[in-house]
PDB file of C-alpha atoms in Angstrom:
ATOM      1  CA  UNK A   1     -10.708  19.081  17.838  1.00  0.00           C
ATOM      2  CA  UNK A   2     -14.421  18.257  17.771  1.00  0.00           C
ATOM      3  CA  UNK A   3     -16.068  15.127  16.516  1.00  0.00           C
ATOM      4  CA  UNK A   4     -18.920  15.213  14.374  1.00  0.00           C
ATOM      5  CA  UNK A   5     -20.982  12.059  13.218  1.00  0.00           C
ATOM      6  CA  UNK A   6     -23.863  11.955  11.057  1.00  0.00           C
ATOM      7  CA  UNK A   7     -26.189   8.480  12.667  1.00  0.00           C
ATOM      8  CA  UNK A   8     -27.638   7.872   9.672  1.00  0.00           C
ATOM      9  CA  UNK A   9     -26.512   6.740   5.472  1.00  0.00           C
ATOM     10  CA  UNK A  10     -26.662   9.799   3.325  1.00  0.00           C
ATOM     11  CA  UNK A  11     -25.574  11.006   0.125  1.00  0.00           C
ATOM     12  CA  UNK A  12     -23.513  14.019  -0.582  1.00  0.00           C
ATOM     13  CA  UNK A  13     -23.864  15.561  -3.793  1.00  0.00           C
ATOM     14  CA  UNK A  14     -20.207  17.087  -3.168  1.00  0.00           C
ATOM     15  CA  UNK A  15     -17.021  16.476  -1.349  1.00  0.00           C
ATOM     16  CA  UNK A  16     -15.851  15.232   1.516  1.00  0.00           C
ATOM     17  CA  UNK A  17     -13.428  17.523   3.140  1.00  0.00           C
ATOM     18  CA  UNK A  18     -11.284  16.504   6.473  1.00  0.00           C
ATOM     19  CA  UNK A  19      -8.966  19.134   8.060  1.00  0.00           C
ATOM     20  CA  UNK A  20      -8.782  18.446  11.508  1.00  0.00           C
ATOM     21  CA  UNK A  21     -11.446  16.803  14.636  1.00  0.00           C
ATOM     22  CA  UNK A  22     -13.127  13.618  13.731  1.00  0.00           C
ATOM     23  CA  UNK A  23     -15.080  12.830  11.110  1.00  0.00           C
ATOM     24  CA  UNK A  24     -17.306   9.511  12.493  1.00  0.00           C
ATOM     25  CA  UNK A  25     -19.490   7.290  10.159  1.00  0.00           C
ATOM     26  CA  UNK A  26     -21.145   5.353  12.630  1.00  0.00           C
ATOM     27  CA  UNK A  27     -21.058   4.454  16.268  1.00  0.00           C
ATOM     28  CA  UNK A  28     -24.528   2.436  17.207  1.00  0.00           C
ATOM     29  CA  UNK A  29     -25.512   0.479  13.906  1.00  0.00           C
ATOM     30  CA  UNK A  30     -23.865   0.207  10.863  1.00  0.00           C
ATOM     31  CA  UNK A  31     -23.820   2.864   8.345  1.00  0.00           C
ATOM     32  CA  UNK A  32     -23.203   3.958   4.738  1.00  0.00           C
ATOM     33  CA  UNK A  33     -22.184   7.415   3.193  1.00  0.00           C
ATOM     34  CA  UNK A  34     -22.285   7.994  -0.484  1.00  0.00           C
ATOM     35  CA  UNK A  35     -19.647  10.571  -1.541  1.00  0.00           C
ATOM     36  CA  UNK A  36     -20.424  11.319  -5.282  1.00  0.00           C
ATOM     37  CA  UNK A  37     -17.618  13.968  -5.227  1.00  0.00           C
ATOM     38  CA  UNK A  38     -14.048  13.765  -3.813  1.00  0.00           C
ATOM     39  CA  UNK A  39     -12.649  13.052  -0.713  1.00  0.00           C
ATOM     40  CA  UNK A  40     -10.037  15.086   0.834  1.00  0.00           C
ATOM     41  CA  UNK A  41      -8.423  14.229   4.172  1.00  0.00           C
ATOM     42  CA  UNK A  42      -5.481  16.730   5.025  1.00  0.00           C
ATOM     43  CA  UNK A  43      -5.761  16.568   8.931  1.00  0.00           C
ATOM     44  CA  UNK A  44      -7.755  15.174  11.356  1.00  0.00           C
ATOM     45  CA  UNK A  45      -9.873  11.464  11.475  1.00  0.00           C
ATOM     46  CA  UNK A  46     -12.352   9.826   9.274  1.00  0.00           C
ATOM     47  CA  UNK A  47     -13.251   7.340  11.566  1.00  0.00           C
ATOM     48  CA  UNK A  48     -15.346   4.595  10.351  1.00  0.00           C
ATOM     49  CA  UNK A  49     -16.211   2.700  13.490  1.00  0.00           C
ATOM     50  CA  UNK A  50     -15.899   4.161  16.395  1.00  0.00           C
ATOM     51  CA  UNK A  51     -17.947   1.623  19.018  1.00  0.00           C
ATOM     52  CA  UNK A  52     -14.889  -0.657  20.012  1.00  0.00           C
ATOM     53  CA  UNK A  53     -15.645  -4.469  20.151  1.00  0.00           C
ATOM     54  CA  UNK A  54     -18.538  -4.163  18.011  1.00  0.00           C
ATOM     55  CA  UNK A  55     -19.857  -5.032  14.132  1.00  0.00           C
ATOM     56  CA  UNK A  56     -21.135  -1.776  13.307  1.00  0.00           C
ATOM     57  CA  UNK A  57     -19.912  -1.155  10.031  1.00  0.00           C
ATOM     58  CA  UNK A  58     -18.806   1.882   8.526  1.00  0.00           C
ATOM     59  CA  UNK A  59     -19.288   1.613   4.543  1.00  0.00           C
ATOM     60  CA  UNK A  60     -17.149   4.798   2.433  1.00  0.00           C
ATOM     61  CA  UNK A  61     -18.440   5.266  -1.228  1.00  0.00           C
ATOM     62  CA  UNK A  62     -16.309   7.443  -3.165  1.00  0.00           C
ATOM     63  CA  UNK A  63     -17.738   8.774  -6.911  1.00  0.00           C
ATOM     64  CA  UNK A  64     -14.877  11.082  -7.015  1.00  0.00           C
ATOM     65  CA  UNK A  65     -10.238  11.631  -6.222  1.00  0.00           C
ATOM     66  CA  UNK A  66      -9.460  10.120  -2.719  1.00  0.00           C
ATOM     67  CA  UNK A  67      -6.734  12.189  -1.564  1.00  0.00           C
ATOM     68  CA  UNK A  68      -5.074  11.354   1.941  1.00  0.00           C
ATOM     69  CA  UNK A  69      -1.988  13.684   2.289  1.00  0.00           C
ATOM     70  CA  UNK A  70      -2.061  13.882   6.022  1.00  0.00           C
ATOM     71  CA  UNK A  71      -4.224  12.664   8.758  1.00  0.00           C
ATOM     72  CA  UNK A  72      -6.051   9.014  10.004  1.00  0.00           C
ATOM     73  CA  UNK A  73      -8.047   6.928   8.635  1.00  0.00           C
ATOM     74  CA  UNK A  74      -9.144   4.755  11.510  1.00  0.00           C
ATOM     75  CA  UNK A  75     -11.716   2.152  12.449  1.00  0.00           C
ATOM     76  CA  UNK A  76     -12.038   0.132  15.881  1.00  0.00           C
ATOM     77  CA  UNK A  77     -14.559  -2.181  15.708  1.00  0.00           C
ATOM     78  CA  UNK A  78     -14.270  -5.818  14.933  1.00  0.00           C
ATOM     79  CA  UNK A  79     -16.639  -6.649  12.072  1.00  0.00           C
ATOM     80  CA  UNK A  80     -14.441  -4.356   9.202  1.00  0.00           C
ATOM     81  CA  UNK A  81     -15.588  -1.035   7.898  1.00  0.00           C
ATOM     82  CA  UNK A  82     -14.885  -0.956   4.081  1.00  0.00           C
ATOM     83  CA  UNK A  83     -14.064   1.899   1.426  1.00  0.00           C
ATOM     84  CA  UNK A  84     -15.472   1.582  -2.027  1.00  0.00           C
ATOM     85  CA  UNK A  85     -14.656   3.310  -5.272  1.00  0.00           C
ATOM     86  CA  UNK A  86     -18.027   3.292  -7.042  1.00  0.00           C
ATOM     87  CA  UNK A  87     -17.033   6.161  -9.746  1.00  0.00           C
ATOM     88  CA  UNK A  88     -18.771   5.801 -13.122  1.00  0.00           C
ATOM     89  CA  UNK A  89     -18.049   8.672 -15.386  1.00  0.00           C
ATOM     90  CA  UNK A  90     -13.747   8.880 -15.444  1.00  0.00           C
ATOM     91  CA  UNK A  91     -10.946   8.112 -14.052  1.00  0.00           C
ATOM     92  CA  UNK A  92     -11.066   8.313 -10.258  1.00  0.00           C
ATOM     93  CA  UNK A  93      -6.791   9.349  -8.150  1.00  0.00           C
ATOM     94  CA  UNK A  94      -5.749   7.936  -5.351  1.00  0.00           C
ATOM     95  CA  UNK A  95      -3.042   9.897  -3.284  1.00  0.00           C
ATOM     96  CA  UNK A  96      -1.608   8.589  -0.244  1.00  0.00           C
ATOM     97  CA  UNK A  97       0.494  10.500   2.280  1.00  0.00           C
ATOM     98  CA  UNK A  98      -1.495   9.744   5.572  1.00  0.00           C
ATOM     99  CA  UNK A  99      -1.653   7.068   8.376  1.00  0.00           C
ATOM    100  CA  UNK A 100      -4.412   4.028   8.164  1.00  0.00           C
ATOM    101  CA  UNK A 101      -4.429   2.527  11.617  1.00  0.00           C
ATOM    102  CA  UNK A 102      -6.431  -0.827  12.980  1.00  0.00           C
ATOM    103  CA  UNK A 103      -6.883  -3.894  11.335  1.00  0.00           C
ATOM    104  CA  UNK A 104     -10.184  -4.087   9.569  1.00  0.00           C
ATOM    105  CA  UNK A 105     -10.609  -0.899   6.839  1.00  0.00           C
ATOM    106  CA  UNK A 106     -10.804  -2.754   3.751  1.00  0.00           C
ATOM    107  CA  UNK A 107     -10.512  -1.221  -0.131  1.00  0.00           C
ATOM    108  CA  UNK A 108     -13.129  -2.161  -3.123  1.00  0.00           C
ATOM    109  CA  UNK A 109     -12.606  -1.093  -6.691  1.00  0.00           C
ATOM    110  CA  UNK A 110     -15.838  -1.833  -7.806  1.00  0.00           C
ATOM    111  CA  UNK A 111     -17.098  -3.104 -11.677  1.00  0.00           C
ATOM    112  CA  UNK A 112     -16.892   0.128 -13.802  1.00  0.00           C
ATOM    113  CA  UNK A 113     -14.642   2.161 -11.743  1.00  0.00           C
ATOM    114  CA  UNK A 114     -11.471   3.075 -12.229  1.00  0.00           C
ATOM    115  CA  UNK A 115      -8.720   3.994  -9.473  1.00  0.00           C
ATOM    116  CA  UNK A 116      -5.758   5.446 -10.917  1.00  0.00           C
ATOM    117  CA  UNK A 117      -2.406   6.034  -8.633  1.00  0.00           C
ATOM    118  CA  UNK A 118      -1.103   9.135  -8.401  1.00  0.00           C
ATOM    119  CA  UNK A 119       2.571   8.722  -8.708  1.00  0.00           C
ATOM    120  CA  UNK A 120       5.259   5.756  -8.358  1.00  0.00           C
ATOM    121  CA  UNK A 121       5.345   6.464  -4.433  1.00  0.00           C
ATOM    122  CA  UNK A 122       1.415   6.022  -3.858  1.00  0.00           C
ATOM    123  CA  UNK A 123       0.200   3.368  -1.768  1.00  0.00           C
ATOM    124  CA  UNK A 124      -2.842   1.879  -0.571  1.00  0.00           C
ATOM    125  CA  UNK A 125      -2.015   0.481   3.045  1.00  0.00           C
ATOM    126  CA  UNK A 126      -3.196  -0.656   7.042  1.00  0.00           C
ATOM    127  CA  UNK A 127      -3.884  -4.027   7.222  1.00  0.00           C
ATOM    128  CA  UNK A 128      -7.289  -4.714   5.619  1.00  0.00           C
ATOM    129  CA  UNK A 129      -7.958  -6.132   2.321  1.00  0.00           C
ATOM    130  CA  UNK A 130      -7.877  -5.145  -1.510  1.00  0.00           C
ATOM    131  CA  UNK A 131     -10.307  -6.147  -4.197  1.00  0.00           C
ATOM    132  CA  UNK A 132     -10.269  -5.257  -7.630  1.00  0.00           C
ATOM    133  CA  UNK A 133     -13.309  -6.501  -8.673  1.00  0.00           C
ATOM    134  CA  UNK A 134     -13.833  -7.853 -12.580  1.00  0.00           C
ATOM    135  CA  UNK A 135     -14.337  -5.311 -14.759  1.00  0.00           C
ATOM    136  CA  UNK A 136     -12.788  -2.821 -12.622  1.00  0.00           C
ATOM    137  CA  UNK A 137      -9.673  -1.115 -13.127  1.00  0.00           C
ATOM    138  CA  UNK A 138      -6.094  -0.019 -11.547  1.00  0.00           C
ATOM    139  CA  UNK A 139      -3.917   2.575 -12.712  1.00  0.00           C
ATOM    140  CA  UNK A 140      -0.277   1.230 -12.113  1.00  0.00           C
ATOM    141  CA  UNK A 141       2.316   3.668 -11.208  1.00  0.00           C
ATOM    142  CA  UNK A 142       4.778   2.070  -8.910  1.00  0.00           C
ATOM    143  CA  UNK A 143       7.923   0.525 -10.344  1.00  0.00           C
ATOM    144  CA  UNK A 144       7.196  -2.626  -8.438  1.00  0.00           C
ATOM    145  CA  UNK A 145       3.822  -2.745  -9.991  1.00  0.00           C
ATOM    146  CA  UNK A 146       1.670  -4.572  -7.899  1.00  0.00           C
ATOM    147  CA  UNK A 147       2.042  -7.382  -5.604  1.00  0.00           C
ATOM    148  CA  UNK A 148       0.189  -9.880  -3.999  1.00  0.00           C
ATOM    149  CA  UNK A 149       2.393  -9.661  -0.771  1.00  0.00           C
ATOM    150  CA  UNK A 150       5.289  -7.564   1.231  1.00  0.00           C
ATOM    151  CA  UNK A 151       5.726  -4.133   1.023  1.00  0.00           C
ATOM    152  CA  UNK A 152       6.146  -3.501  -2.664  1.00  0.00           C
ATOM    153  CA  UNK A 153       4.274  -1.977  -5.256  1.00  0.00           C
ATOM    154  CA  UNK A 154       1.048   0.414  -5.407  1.00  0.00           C
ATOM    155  CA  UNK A 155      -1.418  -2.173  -3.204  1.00  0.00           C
ATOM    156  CA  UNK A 156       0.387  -2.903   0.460  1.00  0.00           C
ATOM    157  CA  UNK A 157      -2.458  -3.494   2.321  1.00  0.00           C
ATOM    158  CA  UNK A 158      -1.719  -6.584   5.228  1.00  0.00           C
ATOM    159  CA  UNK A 159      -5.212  -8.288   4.299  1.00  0.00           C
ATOM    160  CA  UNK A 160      -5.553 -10.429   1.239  1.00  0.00           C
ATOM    161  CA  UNK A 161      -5.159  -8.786  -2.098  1.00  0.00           C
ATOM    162  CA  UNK A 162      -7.826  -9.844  -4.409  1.00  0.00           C
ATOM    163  CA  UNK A 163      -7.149  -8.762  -8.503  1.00  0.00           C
ATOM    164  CA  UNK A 164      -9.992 -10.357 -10.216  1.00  0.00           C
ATOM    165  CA  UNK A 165     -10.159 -12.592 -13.316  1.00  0.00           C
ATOM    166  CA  UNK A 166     -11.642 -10.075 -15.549  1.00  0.00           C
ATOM    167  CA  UNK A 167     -10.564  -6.828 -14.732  1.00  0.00           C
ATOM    168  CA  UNK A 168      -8.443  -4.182 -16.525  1.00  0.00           C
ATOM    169  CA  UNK A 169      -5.103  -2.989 -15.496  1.00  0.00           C
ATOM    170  CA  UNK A 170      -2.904   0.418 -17.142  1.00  0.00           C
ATOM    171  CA  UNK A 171       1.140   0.317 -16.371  1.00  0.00           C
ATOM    172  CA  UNK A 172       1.382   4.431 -16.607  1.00  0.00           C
ATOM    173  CA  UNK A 173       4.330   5.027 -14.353  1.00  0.00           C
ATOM    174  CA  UNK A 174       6.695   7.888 -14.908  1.00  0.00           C
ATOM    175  CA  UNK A 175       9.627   4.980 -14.082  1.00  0.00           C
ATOM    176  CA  UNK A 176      10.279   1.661 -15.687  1.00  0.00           C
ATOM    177  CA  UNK A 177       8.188  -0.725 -14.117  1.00  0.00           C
ATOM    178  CA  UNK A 178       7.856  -5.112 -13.541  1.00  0.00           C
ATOM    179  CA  UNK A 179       4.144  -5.870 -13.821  1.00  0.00           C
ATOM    180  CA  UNK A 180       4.156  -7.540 -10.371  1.00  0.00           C
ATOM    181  CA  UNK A 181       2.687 -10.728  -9.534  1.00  0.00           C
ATOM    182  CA  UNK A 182      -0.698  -9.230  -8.615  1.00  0.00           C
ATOM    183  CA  UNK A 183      -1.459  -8.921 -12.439  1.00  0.00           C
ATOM    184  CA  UNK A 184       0.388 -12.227 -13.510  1.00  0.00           C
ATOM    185  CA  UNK A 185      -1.176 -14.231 -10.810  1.00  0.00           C
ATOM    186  CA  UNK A 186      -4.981 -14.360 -12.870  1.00  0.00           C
ATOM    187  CA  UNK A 187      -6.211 -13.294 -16.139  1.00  0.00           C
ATOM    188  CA  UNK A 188      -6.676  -9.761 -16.897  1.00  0.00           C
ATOM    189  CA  UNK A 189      -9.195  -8.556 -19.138  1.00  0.00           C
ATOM    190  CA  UNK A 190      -7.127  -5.755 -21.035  1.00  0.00           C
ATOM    191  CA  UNK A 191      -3.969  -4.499 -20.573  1.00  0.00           C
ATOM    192  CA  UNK A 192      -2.709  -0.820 -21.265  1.00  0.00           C
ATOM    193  CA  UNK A 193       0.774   0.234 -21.566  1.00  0.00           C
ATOM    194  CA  UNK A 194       0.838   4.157 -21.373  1.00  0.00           C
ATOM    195  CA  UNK A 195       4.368   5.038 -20.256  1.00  0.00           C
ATOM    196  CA  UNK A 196       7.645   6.705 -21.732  1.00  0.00           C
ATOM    197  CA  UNK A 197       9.412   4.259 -20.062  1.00  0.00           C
ATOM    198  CA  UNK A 198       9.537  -0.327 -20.174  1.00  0.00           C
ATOM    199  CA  UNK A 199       7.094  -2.406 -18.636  1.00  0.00           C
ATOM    200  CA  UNK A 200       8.402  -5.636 -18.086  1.00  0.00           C
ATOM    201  CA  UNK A 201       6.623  -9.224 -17.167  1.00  0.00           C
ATOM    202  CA  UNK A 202       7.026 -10.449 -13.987  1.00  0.00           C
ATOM    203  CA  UNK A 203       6.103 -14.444 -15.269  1.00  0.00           C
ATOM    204  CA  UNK A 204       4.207 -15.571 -18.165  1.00  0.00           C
ATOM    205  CA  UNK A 205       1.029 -13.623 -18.618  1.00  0.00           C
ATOM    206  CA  UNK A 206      -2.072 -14.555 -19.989  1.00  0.00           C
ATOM    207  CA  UNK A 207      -5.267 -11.699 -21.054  1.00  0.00           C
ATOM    208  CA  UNK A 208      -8.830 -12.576 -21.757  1.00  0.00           C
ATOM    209  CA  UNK A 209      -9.085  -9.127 -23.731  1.00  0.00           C
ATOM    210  CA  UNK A 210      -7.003  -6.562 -25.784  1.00  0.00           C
ATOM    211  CA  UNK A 211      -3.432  -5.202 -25.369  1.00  0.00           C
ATOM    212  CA  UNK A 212      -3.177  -1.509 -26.404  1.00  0.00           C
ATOM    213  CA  UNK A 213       0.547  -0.302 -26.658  1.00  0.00           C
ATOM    214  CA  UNK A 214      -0.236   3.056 -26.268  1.00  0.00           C
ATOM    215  CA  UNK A 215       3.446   4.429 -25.646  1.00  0.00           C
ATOM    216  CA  UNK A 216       6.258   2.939 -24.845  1.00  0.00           C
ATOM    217  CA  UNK A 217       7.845  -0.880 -24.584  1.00  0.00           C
ATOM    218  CA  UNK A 218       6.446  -4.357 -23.070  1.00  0.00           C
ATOM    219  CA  UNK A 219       8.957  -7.016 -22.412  1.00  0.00           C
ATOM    220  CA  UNK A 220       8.687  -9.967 -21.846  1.00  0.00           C
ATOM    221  CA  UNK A 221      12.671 -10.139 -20.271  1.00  0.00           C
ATOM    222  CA  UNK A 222      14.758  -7.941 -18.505  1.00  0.00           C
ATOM    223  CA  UNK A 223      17.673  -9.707 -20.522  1.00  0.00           C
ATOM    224  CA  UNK A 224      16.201  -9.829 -24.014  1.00  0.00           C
ATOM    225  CA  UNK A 225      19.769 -10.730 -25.588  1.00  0.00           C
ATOM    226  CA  UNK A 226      20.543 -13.602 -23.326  1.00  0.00           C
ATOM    227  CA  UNK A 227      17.082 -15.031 -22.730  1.00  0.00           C
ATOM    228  CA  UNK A 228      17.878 -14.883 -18.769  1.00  0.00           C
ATOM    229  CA  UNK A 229      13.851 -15.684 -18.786  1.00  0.00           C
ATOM    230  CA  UNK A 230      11.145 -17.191 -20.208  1.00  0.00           C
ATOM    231  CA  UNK A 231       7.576 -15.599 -19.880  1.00  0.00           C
ATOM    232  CA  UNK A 232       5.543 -15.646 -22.460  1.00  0.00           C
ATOM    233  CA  UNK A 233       2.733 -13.129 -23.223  1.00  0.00           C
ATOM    234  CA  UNK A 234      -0.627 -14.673 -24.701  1.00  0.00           C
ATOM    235  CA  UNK A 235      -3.786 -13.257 -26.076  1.00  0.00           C
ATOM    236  CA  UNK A 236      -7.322 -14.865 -26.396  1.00  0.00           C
ATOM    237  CA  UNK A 237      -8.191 -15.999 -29.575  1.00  0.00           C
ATOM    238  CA  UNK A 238     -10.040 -12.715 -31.730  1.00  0.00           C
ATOM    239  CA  UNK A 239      -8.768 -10.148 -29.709  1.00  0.00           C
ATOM    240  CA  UNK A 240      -7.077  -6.828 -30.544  1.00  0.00           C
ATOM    241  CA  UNK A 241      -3.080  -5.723 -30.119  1.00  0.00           C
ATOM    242  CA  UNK A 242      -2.567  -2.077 -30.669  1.00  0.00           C
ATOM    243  CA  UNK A 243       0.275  -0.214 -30.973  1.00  0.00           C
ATOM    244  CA  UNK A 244       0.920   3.292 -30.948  1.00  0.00           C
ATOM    245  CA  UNK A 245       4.325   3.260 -31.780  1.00  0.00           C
ATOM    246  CA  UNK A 246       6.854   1.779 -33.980  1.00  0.00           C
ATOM    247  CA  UNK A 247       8.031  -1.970 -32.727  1.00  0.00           C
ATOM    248  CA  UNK A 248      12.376  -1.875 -33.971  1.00  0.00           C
ATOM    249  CA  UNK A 249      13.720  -5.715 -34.163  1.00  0.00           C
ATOM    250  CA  UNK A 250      16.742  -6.528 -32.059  1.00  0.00           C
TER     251      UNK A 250
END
């Protein structure tokens, strides 16, 4: 039950690692911590802002897996504390399980990273923002996809959900899955469709960059005998479709 701050930005080599008390960024100026590792809340608080009515920010870089299973996430002030995936050598999992409270914590994917959900059921909540920056990317799991509103798909936050012209989106769901109308809402850069199962458009799509089929099907129709729907799937002139598989005519 303690609560343990650190007044000043740092970097930390390692992990992050939450079990219980509170865990407070900043109180009386705005702060940032650097977590190259992993951060791993499974009680407790990681509160970013603790001073209530104030700006002092709280900024969150994670190198490393963000896993949430149980505990807060919490910030009270009124400027917005922020959490930013910053990784730069792999593929960086997001698991969700515990409570985000307050209005301002808002979530960055930045250029170069890549935030990969853990499983149909993950979701990135409270009621801050989303960005996926250009030339990030998002691992897709739910079967929903991802949305730009409501409380579907992987990305729920309340906030505005930003996913960038330019950046790079994987459908790798262990269900069949829509894309959403997060991705069909802008141009992606490339698309990946790594999954046993369909993905299938939400509207017409159009990508800047390459498709790569790496298992299983893309459809453009639920109904692909009765043409229910028209959405189209377009690729910028000189780039790449790859398949990994077979493609079987109807």
């Amino acid at each position: 039950n303690s609560d343990f701050a650190i007044e000043q930005n740092i970097t930390v080599g390692g992990n992050l690692i939450i079990t219980g008390g509170i865990y407070r960024l900043t109180y009386g100026s705005p702060r940032t911590q650097t977590i190259k590792g992993d951060v791993i809340i499974t009680g407790g608080k990681l509160a970013l802002n603790t001073n209530n009515g104030t700006s002092y920010n709280g900024t969150l870089y994670v190198g490393g897996n963000f896993s949430h299973t149980a505990g807060t996430i919490d910030e009270t002030g009124i400027g917005g504390s922020s959490i930013v995936f910053n990784g730069t050598s792999g593929m960086q999992t997001y698991t969700s399980g515990g409570t985000i409270t307050n209005t301002n914590i808002d979530f960055t994917v930045n250029n170069g990273a890549y935030l990969q959900m853990a499983t149909p059921g993950t979701i990135i909540g409270g009621a801050g923002t989303f960005t996926l920056a250009s030339g990030g990317t998002l691992g897709v799991t739910s079967s929903a996809g991802i949305t730009t509103s409501g409380a579907t798909g992987n990305i729920q936050v309340g906030g505005v959900r930003t996913y960038s012209n330019g950046a790079n989106y994987i459908y790798n769901g262990n269900v069949a899955q829509v894309t959403g109308s997060g991705l069909t809402q802008n141009t992606p850069a490339n698309l990946t469709i790594n999954t046993t199962n369909t993905v299938t458009l939400s509207a017409g799509t159009t990508i800047s960059g390459n498709l790569l089929i790496a298992q299983g099907t893309l459809a453009s129709d639920i109904y692909p005998i009765t043409g229910n729907a028209t959405r189209t799937f377009t690729m910028a002139a000189g780039t790449t479709l790859t398949l990994g598989r077979s493609i079987t005519p109807y």
